[in-house]
Each structure stands twice: as C-alpha cells, then as structure tokens.
XYZ file of C-alpha atoms in Angstrom:
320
model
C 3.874 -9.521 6.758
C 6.892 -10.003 8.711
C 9.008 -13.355 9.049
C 12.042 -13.452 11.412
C 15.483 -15.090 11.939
C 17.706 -14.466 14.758
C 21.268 -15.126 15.862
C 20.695 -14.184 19.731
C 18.414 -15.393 22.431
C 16.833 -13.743 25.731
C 16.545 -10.223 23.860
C 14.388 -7.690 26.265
C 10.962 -6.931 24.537
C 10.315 -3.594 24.026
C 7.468 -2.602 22.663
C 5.086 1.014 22.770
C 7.739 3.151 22.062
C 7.117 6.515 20.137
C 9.087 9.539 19.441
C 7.532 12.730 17.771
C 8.855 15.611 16.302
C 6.277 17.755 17.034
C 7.312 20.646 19.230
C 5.238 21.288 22.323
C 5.301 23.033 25.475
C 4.083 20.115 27.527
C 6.643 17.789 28.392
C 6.076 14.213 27.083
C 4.398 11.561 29.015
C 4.482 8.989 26.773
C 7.536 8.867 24.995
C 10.344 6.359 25.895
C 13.899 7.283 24.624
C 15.642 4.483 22.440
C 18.490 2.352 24.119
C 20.635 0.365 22.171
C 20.272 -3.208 23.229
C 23.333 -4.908 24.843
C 23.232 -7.780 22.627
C 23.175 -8.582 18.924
C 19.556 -6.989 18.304
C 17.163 -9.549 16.621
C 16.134 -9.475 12.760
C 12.910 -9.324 11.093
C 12.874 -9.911 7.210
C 10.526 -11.647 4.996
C 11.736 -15.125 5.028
C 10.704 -17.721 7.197
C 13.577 -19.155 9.141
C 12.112 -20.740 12.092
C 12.705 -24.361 11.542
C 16.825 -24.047 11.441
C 16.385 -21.580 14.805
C 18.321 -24.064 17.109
C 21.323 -24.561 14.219
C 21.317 -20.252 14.454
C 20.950 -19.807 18.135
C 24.157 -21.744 18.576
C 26.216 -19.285 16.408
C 27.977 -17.175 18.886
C 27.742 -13.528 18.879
C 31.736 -13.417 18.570
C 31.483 -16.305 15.405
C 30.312 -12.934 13.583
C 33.214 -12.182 11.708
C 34.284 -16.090 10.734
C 30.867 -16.180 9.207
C 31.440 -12.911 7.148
C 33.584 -15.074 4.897
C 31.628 -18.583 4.762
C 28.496 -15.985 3.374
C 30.537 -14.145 0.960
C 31.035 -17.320 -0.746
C 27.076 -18.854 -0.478
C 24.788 -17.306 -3.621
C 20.985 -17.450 -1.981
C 20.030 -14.986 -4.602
C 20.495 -18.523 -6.983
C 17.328 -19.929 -4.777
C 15.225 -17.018 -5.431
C 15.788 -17.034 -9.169
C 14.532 -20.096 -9.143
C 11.786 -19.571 -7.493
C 10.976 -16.754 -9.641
C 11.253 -19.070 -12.844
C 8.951 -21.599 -11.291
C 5.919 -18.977 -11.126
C 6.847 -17.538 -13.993
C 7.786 -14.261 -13.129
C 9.497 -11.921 -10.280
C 8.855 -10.916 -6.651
C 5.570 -9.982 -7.008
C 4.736 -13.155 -8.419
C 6.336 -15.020 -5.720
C 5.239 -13.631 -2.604
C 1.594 -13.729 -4.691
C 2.629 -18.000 -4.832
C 3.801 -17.358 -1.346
C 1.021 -15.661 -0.023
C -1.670 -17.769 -1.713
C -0.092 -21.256 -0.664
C 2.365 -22.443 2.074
C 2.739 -18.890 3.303
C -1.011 -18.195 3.879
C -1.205 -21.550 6.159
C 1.673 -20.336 8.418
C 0.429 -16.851 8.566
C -3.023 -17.528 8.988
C -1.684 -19.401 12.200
C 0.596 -16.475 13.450
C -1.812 -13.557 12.760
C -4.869 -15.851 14.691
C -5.248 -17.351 17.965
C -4.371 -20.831 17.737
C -2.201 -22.376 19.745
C -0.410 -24.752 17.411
C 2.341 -22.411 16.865
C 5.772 -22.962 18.330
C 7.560 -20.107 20.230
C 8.865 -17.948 17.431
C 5.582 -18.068 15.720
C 4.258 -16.897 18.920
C 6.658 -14.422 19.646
C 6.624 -13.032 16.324
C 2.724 -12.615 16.724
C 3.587 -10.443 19.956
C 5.288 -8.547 17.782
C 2.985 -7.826 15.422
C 0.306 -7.358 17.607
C 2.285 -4.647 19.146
C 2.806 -3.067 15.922
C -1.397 -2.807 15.684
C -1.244 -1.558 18.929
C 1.137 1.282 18.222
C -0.730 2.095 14.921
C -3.828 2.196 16.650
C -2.296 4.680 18.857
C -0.924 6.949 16.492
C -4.884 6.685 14.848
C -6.298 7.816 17.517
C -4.092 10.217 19.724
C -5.702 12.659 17.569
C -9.130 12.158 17.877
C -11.982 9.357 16.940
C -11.922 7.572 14.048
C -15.789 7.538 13.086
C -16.134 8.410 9.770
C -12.285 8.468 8.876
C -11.513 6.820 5.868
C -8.482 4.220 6.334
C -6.398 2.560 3.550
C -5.233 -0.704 5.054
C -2.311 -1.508 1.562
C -1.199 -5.264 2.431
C -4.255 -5.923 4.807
C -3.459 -9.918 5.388
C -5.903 -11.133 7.649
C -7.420 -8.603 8.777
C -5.428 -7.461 12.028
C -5.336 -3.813 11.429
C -8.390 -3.617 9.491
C -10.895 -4.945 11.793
C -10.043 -2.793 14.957
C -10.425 0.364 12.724
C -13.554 -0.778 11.818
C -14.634 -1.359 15.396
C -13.589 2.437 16.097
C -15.957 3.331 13.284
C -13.563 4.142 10.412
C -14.412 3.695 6.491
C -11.689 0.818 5.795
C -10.283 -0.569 2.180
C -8.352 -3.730 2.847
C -6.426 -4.647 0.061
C -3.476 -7.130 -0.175
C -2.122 -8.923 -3.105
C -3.098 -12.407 -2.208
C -6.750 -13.562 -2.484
C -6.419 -16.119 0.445
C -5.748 -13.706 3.080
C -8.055 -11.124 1.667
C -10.589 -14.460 2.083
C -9.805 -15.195 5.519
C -9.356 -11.081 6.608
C -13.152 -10.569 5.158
C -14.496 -14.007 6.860
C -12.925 -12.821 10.179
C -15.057 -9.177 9.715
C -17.860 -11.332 9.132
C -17.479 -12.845 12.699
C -15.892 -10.180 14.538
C -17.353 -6.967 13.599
C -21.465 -7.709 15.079
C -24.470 -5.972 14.614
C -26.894 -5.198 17.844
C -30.698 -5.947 17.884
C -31.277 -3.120 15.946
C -29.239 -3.680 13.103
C -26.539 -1.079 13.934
C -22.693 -1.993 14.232
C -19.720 -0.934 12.500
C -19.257 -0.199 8.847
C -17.733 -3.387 7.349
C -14.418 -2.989 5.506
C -13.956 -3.429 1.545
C -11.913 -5.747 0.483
C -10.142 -6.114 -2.613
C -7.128 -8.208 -4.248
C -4.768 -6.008 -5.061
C -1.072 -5.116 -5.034
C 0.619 -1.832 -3.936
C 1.012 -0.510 -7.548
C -2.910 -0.878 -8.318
C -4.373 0.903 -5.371
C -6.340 4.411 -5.784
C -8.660 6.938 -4.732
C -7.969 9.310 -1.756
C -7.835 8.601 1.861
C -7.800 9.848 4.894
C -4.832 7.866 6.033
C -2.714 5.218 4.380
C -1.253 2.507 6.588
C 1.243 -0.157 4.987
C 2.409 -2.450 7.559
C 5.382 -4.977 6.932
C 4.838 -5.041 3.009
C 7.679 -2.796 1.744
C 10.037 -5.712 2.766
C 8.921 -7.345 -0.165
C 10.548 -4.464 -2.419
C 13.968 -2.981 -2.972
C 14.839 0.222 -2.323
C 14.869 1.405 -5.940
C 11.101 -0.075 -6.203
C 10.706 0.893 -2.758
C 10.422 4.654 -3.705
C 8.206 4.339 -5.602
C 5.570 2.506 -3.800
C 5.980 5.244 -1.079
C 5.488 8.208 -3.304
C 2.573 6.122 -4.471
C 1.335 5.616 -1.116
C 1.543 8.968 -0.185
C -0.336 10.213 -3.429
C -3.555 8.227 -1.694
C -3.271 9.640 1.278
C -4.853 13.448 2.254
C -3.311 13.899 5.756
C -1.120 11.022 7.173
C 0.877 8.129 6.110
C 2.026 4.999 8.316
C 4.563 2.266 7.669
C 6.743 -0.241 9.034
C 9.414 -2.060 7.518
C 12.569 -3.802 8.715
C 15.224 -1.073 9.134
C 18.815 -1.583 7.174
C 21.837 -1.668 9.528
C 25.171 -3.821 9.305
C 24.155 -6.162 11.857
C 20.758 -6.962 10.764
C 22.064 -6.777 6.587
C 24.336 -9.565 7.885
C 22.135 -11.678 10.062
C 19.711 -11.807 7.010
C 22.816 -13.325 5.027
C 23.485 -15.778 7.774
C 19.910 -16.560 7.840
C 19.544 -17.195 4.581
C 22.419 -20.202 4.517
C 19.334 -21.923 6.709
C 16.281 -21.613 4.825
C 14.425 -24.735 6.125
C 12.507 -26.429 4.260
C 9.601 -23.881 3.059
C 9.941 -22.053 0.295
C 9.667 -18.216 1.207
C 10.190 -14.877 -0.386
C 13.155 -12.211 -0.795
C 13.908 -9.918 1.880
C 14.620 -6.304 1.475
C 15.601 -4.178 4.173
C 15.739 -0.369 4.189
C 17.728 2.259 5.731
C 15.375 4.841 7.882
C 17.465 7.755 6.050
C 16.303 5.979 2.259
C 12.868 5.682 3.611
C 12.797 9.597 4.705
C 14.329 10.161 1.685
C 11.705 9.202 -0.274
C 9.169 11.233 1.707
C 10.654 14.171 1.061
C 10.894 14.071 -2.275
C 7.030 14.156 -2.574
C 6.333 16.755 0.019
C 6.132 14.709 3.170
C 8.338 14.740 6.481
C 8.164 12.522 9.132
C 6.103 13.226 12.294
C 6.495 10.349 14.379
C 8.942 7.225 14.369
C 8.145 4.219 16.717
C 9.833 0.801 17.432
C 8.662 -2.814 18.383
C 10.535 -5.393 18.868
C 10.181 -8.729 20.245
C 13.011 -11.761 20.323
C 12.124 -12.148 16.943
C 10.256 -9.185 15.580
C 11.973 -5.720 14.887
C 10.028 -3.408 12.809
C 10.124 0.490 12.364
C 7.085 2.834 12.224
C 7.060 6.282 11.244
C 3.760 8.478 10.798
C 4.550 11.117 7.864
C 2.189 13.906 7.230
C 2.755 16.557 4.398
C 5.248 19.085 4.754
C-alpha cells in the first residue's frame, strides 16, 4: 500500500520498465534503460501527505539544504509513539488501526474507480496500477498462469489478486487488515463471473493475516508495497520468510532508500495533514538484495514505476 509526498511537480511518468539479468542471445525488445530524471525525483512512502501538497510544492528544489537544518531539529518519530500508545502496541498494530479505519476509506477510493479522488489520489492510482501491470508481466512472460498457485502477502483490495485469478491461477490473498480483505473478496464476488454453465475462474482465498503468519508453499510469492511498513532489521526477515513460501519466484516492491527521497520523507513528515497515518520505512536496493542472498536467492529482474507521486521498485528473485 503505497502513500506519497512530493517536493517537485511536472515529473515525466515512466512506467513499464524492466531490466533482466538473464543472459540471452536475442537482443532485448522490451527493455528500457534507466535515466536519471532531471528533477528532484518524486517519493513514495507510507504516509499520507496529500492534503499539505500545495504548502510542499512551493518548497524550491534549491530550499533543499535550508530545510536540512529546520528537520534536524523536528522529532516526527514523537507522533508515531503516540500513535503506537493509543492502539496499544507497535507498527503492526498501527497500520492494523490504519488499515481497518481512516486508511481503508482513502484506499478503498484510490485502489477503485471512483472519481471522488483529487489528483494525487489519482495519480498515485496510475501508479499502482502500473505496478499490477508490470507484475502481471513478469507472471506471465513465462507462460500461462492456469493452475499456478499465487501468494498475494498484503492483498488490499484485491488489485493483484483478481487479475491472477482471471488468468486462471490458484490465489491466497492475505493482508493484515480485515476491511480490505472484506472489500478485496466482495470485489471477486463481482468481478470474477461464471458462464451459463457454471465454469469461470477459481475464486481466490482470503484470509486476515500479517506477513509473519503466512505458510504453505507456493508457486510464486508477490508482496507489493507492504515492506514499507517494516525496517530494515525486520525487513530481513519478512523476506527470508517470504522466500521460504515460495518454490520458484519471488516479487516485491518497496520504496527504494536514497538521500533525496530519505530527506523528502523528513520534509514530508513536518506536514502530516490532518489524518493519522503510519511509519515509513524505506530500503536500499543493495539491503534488499542482501537479504536474498543470504537465503539462496538472486535477483532476476528489477523494474521501476513511477508516476508524479508514485516511485516504487520491483525485482523478481528466483533461487540461486
């Protein structure tokens, strides 16, 4: 689930973008080399930060380095422990309060079709959308998906897990808040039809559940904009856990660690509007590889999307 902030405007969208490291003899036809935007690039955390957009838009690429200071001295970590003391507990419990309350409404409205969202809302659902898109690529550059059995860890409503239905695979769709596993299973319900005859796609499972409760074995495991929710040091965990369910491929996105973005999700967090959200952890590509490796798995693909408002990073690992 993937909130954004951003200090710059009129970003390029880029979106479909894949690079393998698979060695071949054909030269690629798909792949679309990186470029390094010529502005400050956008940033995609878990926090909502929409409603204090104008205030950020006005900060000036070159106000950068006065702000370094004014942040240095703010303490948002203060705001989260209280959050945390008000559920009575840590980040899990709050993005479960999050996700179950105030959070569910907003993303219920991003992740759907309505059009009472207002332009970042809208862009950030271009963004996600193009994540599905690219993960529903990676799926199936290999081959149908009848009969493949999906792990969709961190399902919300149901955007990932109802197109790999409709291709035929065997989907669990867990995520740790009840309301969106709700509203993902009453969307299956209406999307995913039966013909005359009784024949249509298998309907997903879905269960309440966080990362750390997940099991069996899979096909593939898919985690899409969840590991934002953990630190690194939790972080490798839930991967190597991940990749435990998984028998031949893993896929997740998260919001990649750089200077830029590490400090636009300071500034961002001096304007948290007036919603109550959840910590943001971002993570370094290398950490994230890292953590692979250490159970047995390398990297096969990596991808990028990114909208005005939406950056996210996907690799595809497979075991070494």
């Amino acid at each position: 689930m993937a909130y954004s902030a951003s200090l710059s405007s009129h970003i390029p969208f880029h979106a479909n973008r894949f690079i393998s490291t698979k060695r071949s003899s054909k030269p690629p036809t798909k792949t679309t080399l990186l470029k390094p935007p010529a502005a400050i690039p956008p940033l995609s955390t878990a926090t909502t930060f929409d409603a204090d957009l104008p205030t950020l838009a006005a900060i000036s690429g070159g106000s950068i380095a006065a702000l370094a200071a004014v942040i240095s001295l703010t303490d948002p970590e203060r705001r989260r422990k209280l959050q945390a003391e008000e559920v009575g507990g840590g980040d899990k419990e709050v993005v479960r309060e999050y996700f179950n309350n105030s959070g569910f409404q907003r993303w219920k409205k991003i992740y759907g079709e309505t059009d009472d969202v207002n332009k970042v809302q809208q862009d950030i659902r271009l963004g996600h959308s193009k994540t599905v898109e690219n993960v529903m690529a990676m799926l199936t550059d290999e081959g149908p998906l009848k009969g493949v059995t999906v792990c969709d860890a961190g399902c919300g409503t149901g955007s990932l897990a109802i197109p790999l239905a409709k291709e035929g695979a065997i989907v669990l769709a867990s995520d740790i808040s009840a309301a969106m596993v709700a509203e993902a299973k009453k969307q299956a319900e209406e999307q995913l039809l039966t013909d005359s005859e009784g024949v249509g796609p298998v309907m997903p499972k879905f269960e309440v559940k966080d990362l750390e409760s997940l099991n069996g074995k899979y096909d593939t495991v898919v985690c899409l904009d969840v590991l934002i929710h953990y630190p690194q040091s939790k972080a490798d965990g839930m991967i190597a856990h991940l990749a435990s369910l998984a028998e031949k491929r893993l896929i997740l996105s998260f919001a990649p660690k750089t200077f830029y973005y590490a400090l636009l999700k300071r500034v961002g967090e001096l304007f948290p509007g007036p919603s109550k959200a959840t910590r943001a952890y971002l993570h370094a590509e290398a950490d994230v590889e890292r953590a692979l490796q250490k159970v047995g798995w390398k990297i096969r693909k990596r991808g990028l999307t990114t909208t005005q408002f939406y950056f996210a990073r996907l690799i595809e690992a497979v075991p070494a």
